[in-house]
């Protein structure tokens, strides 16, 4: 009896565990501290939007979550395990590169400038990591890639090279590429700000459908409308710190902080 | 009003009517045509002078062009060039990746390799390897600072061919390291970051993402390097390497037909470098995948275009 109770507890515990937990993180480039003791939690299935002025450290924070940047202090946990480090007592030891790579495979990232691999077709872009990193069979990966392309509305473009696709199409392929690794969390760094205005909608539509399906997402964006509609919670960042955080409606409609009000006044 | 004149609208003509059929004519380059004509005349004169010069001994040229000893030299030159290029490319890749590594020791080793082998003349290196026995009469494998190991007389191990391969290959390796490094640097860092974010390891990122893209940047100077090597391999004649120039010298040392034999050698070098140029074109086209606009032009079209001295600019050059 006791065992079944404890295992049920464990499951319950696992379900509560945040997908991403950022605890008192500091990060400097040289002498300049760009993240100044920042803490955040993202629950499983939650969509968190981060807004804030240019240079406030949004991209840096996102890049720390998959250890593209090393943090100097604090910790980031992904589904309960330390990102990039092994904990021994009070210190965190950086992991080996292969272990870091294995961790990154669980975090998807979508970049402002897409960064599709230009020498590969849309389909090849998507199956590259599943086949090469997760060692899926090519047939299996291809079948899933086709389903993903269909889902982002590009079923007919699987043979196209990135150079032959519009910005919006490239970004949708990039999202499919990230999804192909079945990530625990998807990070978006201003996914629409390099796009022509008329192409923004198609990318946001895809992101909206992901949110509806319960994909955990952290989205750095300047699209306040999108944040209001899709985000569960919104974080306003300035100068490497969280200034205000709360439900999307609260932060965006009736901000408590003066700095948030000023920022929203400028971008809206 | 006066301002309009100053801004170049002084000779404005009537606005075009929609009913008019306006044609555009590209700018003609008449000075180019004149220059081409002059060059052609000079060339024709040179060719006729050479063709009728009795000292050229054209019959000798034709005779030796396909003589067994010369063909033997051509074969050796090809073998030597290909082997050195393979060795050099391998070394270049290894040292370029070492140079880009996080490991300071590897970076330093790579730096000194390039510094030394690029900084000393190939000819000196060739002669050095050839005369290695002066420095080490015996070479072999053993445990450092002990007498344990196996060895052999250096001269029996380092043949002229091996000395040639080492001398040229190590030198080409140094240049290739820089060429490969340039190619790697040319690739946007976002590419490796995107790959890293997908969980790819550094080795895999290099092999699957960075190097295939860097190829487009690496190939043209590599083709250059190959052609350079084809010709530089003639330096092994100094150590009796048995290449095309070695054989050519051997023949004219006996029959004193110096000029015809040098013409024979030049013809063969031109043939080899031309073949290399064609090969380069096809390899480059292969690695141009994904660059939709650039690969559209075929080799034939490109040649025709380059050979037309009177070519005129069309909108899409
Ligand atoms: N690799 C780096 N080296 C040095 N400084 C950097 C580096 N990356 C970012 N920074 C600095 O860190 C600060 C935060 O940059 P970051 O890109 O995270 O801001 P951001 O909030 O994403 O801004 P934006 O909205 O313009 O994208 C900036 O002052 C930037 O100059
Ligand atoms: Mg940014």
XYZ file of C-alpha atoms and ligand atoms in Angstrom:
617
model
C 0.000 0.000 0.000
C 2.673 2.394 1.011
C 4.540 1.845 -2.237
C 1.502 2.629 -4.358
C 0.860 5.778 -2.340
C 4.407 6.959 -2.727
C 4.459 6.256 -6.445
C 1.220 8.162 -6.827
C 2.818 10.978 -4.911
C 5.800 10.865 -7.208
C 3.611 11.093 -10.256
C 1.720 13.966 -8.709
C 5.001 15.603 -7.853
C 6.204 15.169 -11.459
C 3.033 16.706 -12.811
C 3.468 19.789 -10.661
C 7.097 20.205 -11.497
C 7.616 23.310 -13.631
C 8.784 22.710 -17.190
C 11.375 25.436 -16.747
C 12.561 26.993 -13.543
C 14.949 29.929 -13.564
C 16.393 30.653 -10.143
C 18.301 33.821 -9.345
C 20.292 33.774 -12.581
C 23.064 36.234 -13.286
C 24.882 36.622 -16.550
C 27.560 39.084 -17.655
C 29.277 39.810 -20.918
C 32.672 41.040 -19.818
C 32.036 43.717 -17.219
C 28.448 44.313 -18.231
C 25.846 42.385 -16.303
C 22.873 41.793 -18.605
C 20.817 39.484 -16.366
C 20.730 40.561 -12.779
C 19.392 37.883 -10.499
C 16.303 36.825 -12.368
C 13.820 34.127 -11.347
C 10.937 32.697 -13.366
C 8.820 29.547 -13.485
C 7.064 28.148 -16.485
C 4.493 25.455 -15.815
C 3.955 22.570 -18.142
C 1.648 23.514 -21.010
C 1.980 27.166 -20.202
C 2.651 29.925 -22.718
C 4.843 32.652 -21.258
C 5.447 35.813 -23.229
C 8.405 38.022 -22.397
C 8.232 41.642 -23.434
C 10.617 44.483 -22.783
C 12.735 47.164 -24.391
C 15.679 46.454 -26.649
C 18.800 45.442 -24.745
C 16.906 44.372 -21.647
C 18.386 40.871 -21.876
C 15.459 38.899 -23.295
C 17.476 37.068 -25.928
C 20.305 36.426 -23.488
C 17.897 34.870 -21.007
C 16.373 32.644 -23.662
C 19.815 31.538 -24.813
C 20.730 30.620 -21.246
C 17.775 28.248 -21.074
C 19.438 25.898 -23.578
C 22.945 26.778 -22.496
C 23.874 28.610 -25.677
C 25.134 31.130 -23.134
C 26.645 30.084 -19.831
C 25.171 31.552 -16.704
C 27.516 32.959 -14.064
C 25.337 32.427 -11.021
C 22.088 30.745 -10.082
C 20.510 27.818 -11.869
C 18.124 26.894 -14.630
C 16.182 23.671 -14.354
C 14.537 21.913 -17.238
C 11.907 19.472 -16.102
C 13.715 19.113 -12.791
C 17.291 18.727 -14.026
C 19.983 21.375 -14.025
C 20.669 22.799 -17.466
C 24.345 22.521 -18.358
C 25.509 21.596 -14.862
C 25.759 18.749 -12.416
C 25.115 19.663 -8.840
C 27.602 18.515 -6.233
C 26.737 19.979 -2.850
C 26.584 23.728 -3.179
C 28.421 23.971 -6.488
C 27.408 23.330 -10.060
C 29.963 21.673 -12.327
C 29.607 22.233 -16.030
C 28.630 19.081 -17.899
C 30.471 17.475 -20.778
C 29.619 18.773 -24.235
C 27.845 15.567 -25.221
C 25.610 15.743 -22.141
C 24.802 19.378 -22.871
C 23.933 18.440 -26.442
C 21.583 15.739 -25.181
C 19.871 18.314 -22.979
C 19.523 20.812 -25.797
C 17.770 18.156 -27.849
C 14.877 18.506 -25.384
C 14.532 22.258 -25.902
C 13.383 23.638 -29.208
C 14.464 27.078 -30.345
C 13.087 29.312 -33.073
C 15.235 32.262 -34.054
C 14.424 35.708 -35.290
C 16.376 35.061 -38.498
C 15.165 31.446 -38.959
C 18.653 29.930 -39.428
C 17.428 27.136 -41.648
C 20.247 25.096 -43.162
C 20.460 26.561 -46.678
C 22.061 23.492 -48.255
C 19.180 21.251 -47.268
C 15.585 21.117 -48.467
C 12.736 21.879 -46.088
C 12.272 18.172 -45.436
C 15.979 17.550 -44.926
C 16.124 20.438 -42.483
C 13.415 18.809 -40.414
C 14.737 15.247 -40.375
C 18.385 16.209 -39.797
C 18.269 16.166 -36.005
C 15.753 13.343 -35.510
C 17.889 11.069 -37.697
C 21.295 12.359 -36.671
C 20.737 13.024 -32.980
C 17.826 10.845 -31.915
C 18.790 8.054 -34.273
C 15.303 7.658 -35.644
C 15.018 5.690 -38.853
C 14.911 7.847 -41.922
C 11.513 6.502 -42.966
C 9.984 7.214 -39.582
C 11.503 10.699 -39.377
C 10.389 11.505 -42.911
C 6.829 10.448 -42.193
C 6.709 12.654 -39.121
C 8.382 15.528 -40.948
C 5.725 15.358 -43.649
C 3.011 15.474 -41.010
C 4.687 18.503 -39.429
C 5.021 20.271 -42.774
C 1.360 19.634 -43.357
C 0.578 21.063 -39.956
C 2.438 24.315 -40.655
C 0.709 24.505 -44.028
C 3.685 23.645 -46.243
C 2.914 20.104 -47.324
C 3.646 20.948 -50.950
C 7.042 22.591 -50.333
C 9.054 19.745 -48.822
C 11.576 19.773 -51.684
C 12.176 23.522 -51.591
C 15.444 24.966 -50.389
C 15.215 27.787 -47.833
C 16.379 30.264 -50.478
C 13.246 29.444 -52.472
C 10.860 30.115 -49.585
C 9.425 33.364 -48.288
C 10.367 34.550 -44.816
C 7.086 33.387 -43.341
C 7.453 29.978 -44.958
C 11.035 29.670 -43.721
C 9.955 30.468 -40.191
C 7.213 27.870 -40.371
C 9.747 25.277 -41.534
C 11.975 26.345 -38.638
C 9.097 25.744 -36.228
C 8.492 22.320 -37.765
C 12.207 21.585 -37.426
C 12.106 22.421 -33.731
C 8.903 20.409 -33.210
C 10.420 17.353 -34.857
C 12.544 16.838 -31.756
C 9.385 16.742 -29.604
C 10.831 19.324 -27.237
C 9.688 19.720 -23.651
C 9.677 23.450 -24.173
C 9.846 25.656 -27.259
C 11.728 28.956 -27.113
C 10.876 31.709 -29.589
C 13.115 34.754 -29.927
C 11.110 37.428 -31.730
C 9.984 34.925 -34.362
C 8.112 37.481 -36.446
C 10.203 40.609 -36.207
C 12.274 39.841 -39.313
C 9.129 39.299 -41.365
C 7.218 41.576 -43.687
C 3.971 42.639 -41.975
C 1.771 40.582 -44.267
C 3.723 37.389 -43.373
C 3.491 37.786 -39.609
C -0.019 36.375 -39.426
C 0.798 32.959 -40.887
C 3.545 32.373 -38.311
C 1.419 33.568 -35.401
C -1.377 31.246 -36.547
C 0.960 28.272 -36.293
C 2.142 29.381 -32.842
C -1.433 29.864 -31.684
C -2.327 26.315 -32.699
C 0.702 24.998 -30.801
C -0.411 26.863 -27.713
C -3.886 25.375 -27.998
C -2.393 21.888 -28.140
C -0.649 22.468 -24.843
C 2.918 22.968 -26.046
C 5.010 24.679 -23.363
C 6.386 27.859 -24.893
C 8.476 30.859 -23.898
C 7.972 33.598 -26.443
C 9.987 36.795 -26.610
C 7.863 39.062 -28.745
C 6.924 42.574 -29.650
C 3.499 41.404 -30.822
C 1.450 42.676 -27.890
C -1.762 41.557 -29.552
C -0.492 38.003 -29.797
C 0.661 38.069 -26.168
C -2.705 39.302 -24.984
C -4.555 36.632 -26.902
C -2.322 33.578 -26.471
C -0.103 34.045 -23.418
C -1.132 32.569 -20.087
C 1.288 34.864 -18.357
C 3.307 37.880 -19.441
C 6.634 39.001 -18.053
C 7.866 42.534 -18.535
C 11.659 42.677 -18.398
C 13.872 45.698 -18.183
C 17.570 46.048 -17.482
C 18.112 42.339 -16.855
C 15.346 42.030 -14.284
C 11.697 41.077 -14.120
C 9.822 44.315 -13.531
C 6.349 42.888 -13.587
C 4.797 39.492 -14.134
C 1.286 38.211 -14.086
C -1.703 37.122 -16.143
C -1.629 38.519 -19.648
C -4.753 40.550 -19.004
C -3.326 42.083 -15.840
C 0.107 43.045 -17.139
C -1.075 44.269 -20.511
C -4.381 45.902 -19.562
C -3.715 47.325 -16.136
C 0.015 47.311 -15.406
C 1.017 48.091 -11.846
C 4.475 49.435 -12.616
C 5.227 52.794 -14.127
C 7.985 51.360 -16.375
C 5.574 48.787 -17.823
C 3.033 51.500 -18.543
C 5.649 53.607 -20.311
C 6.816 50.680 -22.423
C 3.311 49.637 -23.400
C 2.505 53.242 -24.216
C 5.370 53.251 -26.685
C 4.718 49.945 -28.459
C 0.925 50.030 -28.611
C 12.248 77.165 -61.379
C 16.001 77.671 -61.561
C 16.361 74.888 -59.003
C 14.735 72.473 -61.430
C 17.289 73.261 -64.098
C 20.125 72.650 -61.642
C 18.765 69.243 -60.686
C 19.008 68.055 -64.264
C 15.491 68.532 -65.465
C 16.477 71.250 -67.878
C 16.218 69.140 -71.026
C 12.986 67.444 -70.009
C 11.076 66.088 -72.998
C 7.401 65.470 -73.358
C 5.994 62.797 -71.029
C 5.559 59.467 -72.875
C 2.108 58.531 -74.093
C 0.718 55.098 -73.349
C 0.156 54.587 -77.067
C 3.892 54.918 -77.735
C 6.014 51.759 -77.995
C 9.209 52.720 -76.178
C 12.215 50.466 -76.768
C 15.387 50.499 -74.661
C 18.854 49.987 -76.160
C 21.719 48.905 -73.886
C 24.910 50.950 -73.801
C 27.345 49.792 -76.530
C 30.969 49.337 -75.560
C 32.792 50.356 -78.731
C 36.239 50.824 -77.098
C 36.022 47.181 -75.975
C 35.530 46.058 -79.572
C 38.544 48.023 -80.744
C 40.712 46.602 -77.948
C 39.596 43.068 -78.776
C 40.516 43.583 -82.418
C 44.021 44.793 -81.538
C 44.613 41.826 -79.241
C 43.431 39.406 -81.919
C 45.810 40.847 -84.516
C 48.771 40.672 -82.133
C 47.903 37.110 -81.193
C 47.621 36.033 -84.823
C 51.028 37.531 -85.539
C 52.623 35.741 -82.561
C 51.124 32.395 -83.543
C 52.312 32.676 -87.126
C 55.821 33.646 -85.987
C 56.010 30.648 -83.696
C 54.515 28.265 -86.205
C 57.034 29.142 -88.910
C 60.113 29.458 -86.677
C 62.535 26.658 -87.696
C 64.075 26.544 -84.188
C 60.759 25.404 -82.778
C 61.200 21.976 -84.358
C 57.502 21.207 -84.452
C 58.159 17.684 -85.676
C 60.154 17.060 -82.495
C 57.364 18.496 -80.379
C 54.837 16.174 -82.006
C 57.207 13.236 -81.652
C 57.939 13.690 -77.959
C 54.441 14.725 -76.965
C 53.398 11.076 -76.745
C 56.748 9.375 -76.220
C 56.697 6.762 -73.421
C 59.209 8.542 -71.216
C 57.230 11.802 -71.277
C 53.958 9.983 -70.678
C 55.633 8.286 -67.733
C 56.440 11.758 -66.384
C 52.878 12.968 -66.952
C 51.586 9.991 -65.003
C 53.995 10.659 -62.128
C 52.999 14.332 -62.055
C 49.323 13.368 -61.849
C 49.949 10.788 -59.127
C 52.112 13.147 -57.158
C 49.643 16.019 -57.420
C 46.665 13.901 -56.448
C 48.448 12.307 -53.499
C 49.794 15.615 -52.231
C 46.394 17.219 -52.633
C 44.732 14.439 -50.657
C 47.367 14.672 -47.948
C 47.225 18.466 -47.996
C 43.427 18.599 -47.832
C 43.379 16.152 -44.955
C 46.026 18.113 -43.080
C 44.269 21.360 -43.916
C 40.963 20.120 -42.519
C 42.564 18.797 -39.361
C 44.626 21.905 -38.706
C 41.786 24.288 -39.565
C 39.452 22.557 -37.121
C 42.248 22.518 -34.533
C 42.729 26.211 -35.063
C 39.039 26.855 -34.383
C 38.950 24.607 -31.324
C 38.437 25.732 -27.739
C 41.594 23.897 -26.761
C 44.474 26.338 -26.553
C 47.112 23.622 -27.065
C 45.541 22.476 -30.347
C 45.163 26.077 -31.498
C 48.830 26.781 -30.826
C 50.066 23.632 -32.569
C 48.003 24.521 -35.612
C 49.282 28.065 -35.636
C 52.908 26.953 -35.587
C 52.317 24.358 -38.297
C 50.947 26.975 -40.659
C 53.595 29.462 -39.631
C 56.442 27.074 -40.398
C 55.297 25.321 -43.547
C 53.861 28.432 -45.152
C 56.859 30.470 -44.141
C 59.630 28.400 -45.711
C 60.110 27.792 -49.449
C 58.711 24.527 -50.804
C 61.932 23.907 -52.626
C 63.904 24.087 -49.399
C 61.467 21.692 -47.753
C 61.738 19.272 -50.657
C 65.521 19.259 -50.559
C 65.388 18.920 -46.795
C 63.215 15.809 -46.883
C 65.348 14.380 -49.663
C 68.448 14.838 -47.537
C 66.883 13.733 -44.295
C 69.564 11.074 -43.905
C 72.139 13.796 -43.313
C 70.277 14.643 -40.132
C 68.985 11.226 -39.116
C 70.945 8.377 -40.730
C 68.417 5.873 -39.400
C 64.754 6.377 -38.648
C 62.205 4.158 -37.006
C 59.653 3.772 -34.279
C 60.708 3.443 -30.679
C 60.329 4.710 -27.163
C 61.786 8.212 -26.774
C 65.069 8.495 -24.853
C 65.664 4.737 -24.954
C 67.214 2.304 -27.432
C 64.094 0.210 -27.710
C 62.442 0.168 -31.138
C 62.765 -0.777 -34.802
C 64.378 1.285 -37.544
C 65.886 1.329 -41.004
C 68.364 3.457 -42.946
C 66.676 6.736 -43.799
C 67.603 6.621 -47.447
C 65.825 3.324 -47.928
C 62.639 4.738 -46.380
C 62.564 8.283 -47.757
C 62.603 7.699 -51.511
C 62.490 10.701 -53.855
C 58.757 10.021 -54.215
C 58.142 10.044 -50.470
C 60.298 13.145 -50.053
C 58.233 14.805 -52.791
C 54.934 13.854 -51.194
C 56.056 15.017 -47.762
C 57.556 18.271 -48.991
C 54.643 19.286 -51.208
C 51.883 17.756 -49.073
C 52.931 19.441 -45.843
C 53.200 22.740 -47.657
C 49.814 22.405 -49.346
C 48.397 21.397 -45.961
C 49.423 24.731 -44.492
C 47.712 26.667 -47.276
C 44.650 24.427 -47.170
C 44.364 24.983 -43.419
C 43.997 28.690 -44.069
C 41.575 28.129 -46.950
C 39.382 25.831 -44.857
C 39.515 28.209 -41.908
C 38.392 31.041 -44.161
C 35.500 28.898 -45.346
C 34.434 28.020 -41.828
C 34.614 31.654 -40.739
C 32.437 32.664 -43.671
C 29.494 30.684 -42.318
C 27.051 32.622 -40.162
C 27.366 31.683 -36.484
C 23.600 31.333 -36.424
C 24.009 28.107 -38.373
C 26.041 26.361 -35.692
C 23.812 27.813 -33.003
C 20.673 26.522 -34.668
C 22.328 23.122 -35.014
C 23.531 23.163 -31.409
C 20.029 24.098 -30.274
C 18.798 20.916 -31.981
C 21.177 18.877 -29.841
C 23.857 18.233 -32.440
C 27.387 17.680 -31.161
C 30.241 19.864 -32.356
C 31.684 17.174 -34.562
C 28.338 16.600 -36.184
C 27.737 20.348 -36.648
C 31.085 20.642 -38.418
C 30.448 17.650 -40.645
C 26.786 18.133 -41.499
C 26.174 21.872 -41.272
C 29.300 24.018 -41.395
C 31.678 22.212 -43.761
C 29.101 21.476 -46.484
C 28.259 25.181 -46.568
C 31.875 26.242 -46.242
C 32.626 24.099 -49.312
C 31.251 26.802 -51.566
C 33.792 29.210 -50.147
C 36.587 26.645 -49.900
C 36.362 25.205 -53.406
C 37.467 28.077 -55.658
C 40.746 28.691 -53.780
C 41.213 24.929 -53.498
C 40.970 24.616 -57.266
C 43.548 27.337 -57.446
C 45.709 25.426 -55.008
C 45.380 22.245 -57.042
C 46.409 23.953 -60.247
C 49.239 25.618 -58.412
C 50.325 22.238 -57.096
C 50.231 20.702 -60.582
C 52.835 23.234 -61.589
C 54.701 23.398 -58.272
C 55.184 19.635 -58.476
C 57.723 20.382 -61.208
C 60.041 21.434 -58.392
C 60.600 17.815 -57.514
C 62.774 17.729 -60.611
C 65.420 19.114 -58.262
C 65.438 15.889 -56.318
C 64.948 13.658 -59.365
C 61.329 13.081 -58.469
C 60.573 11.482 -61.834
C 57.795 13.899 -62.759
C 57.063 15.497 -66.132
C 59.820 18.090 -65.821
C 62.360 15.513 -64.570
C 61.674 13.379 -67.658
C 61.750 16.381 -69.948
C 65.149 17.370 -68.613
C 66.405 13.812 -68.959
C 65.440 13.794 -72.621
C 66.918 17.148 -73.544
C 70.078 16.357 -71.617
C 70.599 13.627 -74.218
C 69.362 15.224 -77.450
C 69.753 18.975 -76.672
C 66.282 19.767 -78.070
C 65.643 22.107 -75.152
C 62.946 24.360 -76.631
C 60.787 21.673 -78.243
C 60.844 19.627 -75.066
C 59.901 22.582 -72.899
C 57.022 23.182 -75.318
C 56.016 19.546 -74.855
C 56.079 19.965 -71.077
C 54.112 23.218 -71.284
C 51.482 21.614 -73.481
C 51.036 18.793 -70.999
C 50.851 21.181 -68.051
C 48.207 23.198 -69.886
C 46.231 20.048 -70.653
C 46.354 18.980 -67.014
C 45.415 22.374 -65.627
C 42.570 22.654 -68.139
C 41.181 19.309 -67.039
C 41.441 20.477 -63.438
C 39.553 23.655 -64.300
C 36.696 21.680 -65.800
C 36.599 19.329 -62.836
C 36.444 22.290 -60.503
C 33.434 23.657 -62.329
C 31.418 20.484 -61.819
C 32.396 20.121 -58.173
C 31.486 23.732 -57.494
C 28.142 23.270 -59.142
C 27.446 20.278 -56.903
C 28.109 22.300 -53.760
C 26.075 25.236 -55.060
C 22.873 23.367 -54.154
C 20.283 25.612 -52.594
C 21.723 28.627 -54.354
C 18.971 28.653 -56.905
C 19.905 31.743 -58.829
C 23.597 31.089 -59.198
C 23.633 27.583 -60.603
C 21.269 28.350 -63.443
C 24.066 29.106 -65.909
C 25.546 26.068 -67.646
C 29.240 25.607 -68.367
C 28.688 26.054 -72.093
C 26.778 29.269 -71.591
C 29.413 30.550 -69.217
C 32.250 29.788 -71.650
C 30.432 31.356 -74.564
C 29.741 34.374 -72.454
C 33.343 34.777 -71.355
C 34.729 34.214 -74.832
C 32.597 36.849 -76.486
C 34.705 39.992 -76.517
C 31.773 41.952 -77.891
C 29.408 40.696 -75.228
C 26.914 43.326 -74.237
C 25.375 43.718 -70.854
C 21.894 42.380 -70.529
C 19.929 43.294 -67.446
C 20.795 40.015 -65.702
C 24.570 39.518 -65.820
N 27.650 38.053 -27.140
C 27.561 39.239 -26.495
N 28.673 39.888 -26.117
C 28.599 41.064 -25.461
N 27.454 41.687 -25.162
C 26.297 41.101 -25.522
C 26.290 39.854 -26.196
N 25.017 39.497 -26.425
C 24.256 40.486 -25.898
N 25.026 41.443 -25.346
C 24.548 42.640 -24.657
O 23.638 42.230 -23.648
C 22.554 43.127 -23.557
C 21.275 42.376 -23.683
O 21.157 41.885 -25.003
P 19.957 40.998 -25.501
O 20.227 40.630 -26.902
O 19.724 39.894 -24.553
O 18.752 42.028 -25.410
P 17.276 41.872 -25.961
O 16.382 42.180 -24.834
O 17.096 40.579 -26.628
O 17.173 43.057 -26.999
P 16.414 43.098 -28.420
O 14.977 43.396 -28.108
O 17.054 44.236 -29.133
O 16.612 41.799 -29.101
C 22.762 44.172 -24.633
O 23.284 45.310 -24.024
C 23.770 43.557 -25.567
O 24.588 44.548 -26.109
Mg 16.819 39.969 -28.656
